[in-house]
Amino acid sequence: MFLTFFQLSLGIRNVWPQRMSLKAFILLYILLLLAGMPVTLLACIPYGLFGILVAVCIYGLVICRDTASQNVCMGMIGSVLTVVVDNLLTLLIDMFISPDRIQSDVFSLGLMLVRLLLFYFITLFCGKILKKILLSGKGGLRLQQTWYMIDAALLLLITIYLFDNLIKGQNDSIGKMIYNNALHIAGYLLVMLFLLLAMRRSYQEQIQTEAKKKALQDLQDYTHNLEAMYNGLRSFKHDYINILLSISGYIENCDMDELKNYFENKIFPTKHLIDQGDYKLNQLSNIGVLEIKSLLSAKMIYAHESGIDVTIDIPDRVDRFLIDTVDLARILGIFLDNAIEATLETEQPQIGLNILRNKAGVSIIISNHFQDNGVSLHKLKQKGFSTKIGHPGIGLSNAQKIIHSYNNVILETTMHSGCFVQHMELEDREE
């Protein structure tokens, strides 16, 4: 019993995706021993074997969440490999060694050690080949969802094998057949539930990771533009001193006509240079959430540099938005990207951003000019619909899905006289 489960633990360890520590190996060994008790003590072979399989899957899901899907797959492969190699070694021993020699205690002990060493090196060699093929990270194997689909398929195939080959006496009793099948299907569905939950969690973590990367990129853009504005301010201060010195010469000579001519021809035309660098980012200083501030600044700067007239109005300090910042960043990113694309098609591109605090919470209003093509508002919200050729058209529907997951967020979308407005209310339900 102990040697059998030690071999099983060793076979799984040799195909495990990562290097398995001694502590993790001992934990796996104890877990398999406990799961295998129905086989060894109660002679419930099919139930015990399925229990061992379930234990391997749960161990793979829990021991390292970053590679849970790969752990489950390689754990099941290791279990199957253990059975195959053990049966192969048993067949070779029966072919080349007579039963009389095995009865000797010394010879039997030596044979057991040799068999264990052969088992170790064979499974280690096969494990290296399998890991090289399956863990290369090429094609669809890079996706966690692909691994979970493989896990489900392997689990189903092994369960079918248990149905067809290890459950005896089903033809003699219909009740026993129904009981056995119901029990195994329930176990299979339970493990599938664990796999689906793990897949869902992996997908959510992937979305959050991508959103955090986007927020970090927006923050870097925000910092870069602040540095550019600071350098522009330093340059302006230097030029301002030179302008004052040049003006002072005309004043000392009381030459007002030349001063007027100098101002109209040299000084006043530089007004557009000052206006060009005014991104109105001073309003964004009232946003106390750094990732939202960086996102808004990056989008507004991009809009300004694209020739869009940008208006920002944030009169009050806003330190929280009563919604997860990752979800809010996704929503605002979708709204602003759509607003920029739509207003660039008009003759007078304009975008307005208003963030206002009120008694109920926070109001966010994004408005833009757009070219009215007669498309209804209902169609714009449909998944897959887009006014642009080749555009997936899933942005607004994704934003709607996120908003509907919160009971304190209300979105009102209006289209009137060539102006498209997204008005979102984030209500503080605790107040």
PDB file of C-alpha atoms in Angstrom, residues 28 54 108 124 145 162 184 224 246 282 327 409:
ATOM      1  CA  LEU A  28       0.849  14.872  -2.067  1.00  0.00           C
ATOM      2  CA  VAL A  54     -10.226  13.846  -7.537  1.00  0.00           C
ATOM      3  CA  SER A 108      12.530 -10.029  -3.634  1.00  0.00           C
ATOM      4  CA  LEU A 124      11.505  10.957 -15.211  1.00  0.00           C
ATOM      5  CA  GLN A 145      -8.684  28.241 -21.048  1.00  0.00           C
ATOM      6  CA  LEU A 162     -13.718   3.539 -14.828  1.00  0.00           C
ATOM      7  CA  HIS A 184     -19.384   8.726 -10.543  1.00  0.00           C
ATOM      8  CA  HIS A 224       5.972  62.126 -19.485  1.00  0.00           C
ATOM      9  CA  SER A 246      13.633  94.035 -24.724  1.00  0.00           C
ATOM     10  CA  ASN A 282      -4.912  71.670 -13.718  1.00  0.00           C
ATOM     11  CA  ASP A 327     -13.866  48.541 -13.743  1.00  0.00           C
ATOM     12  CA  VAL A 409     -24.273  52.908 -10.905  1.00  0.00           C
TER      13      VAL A 409
END
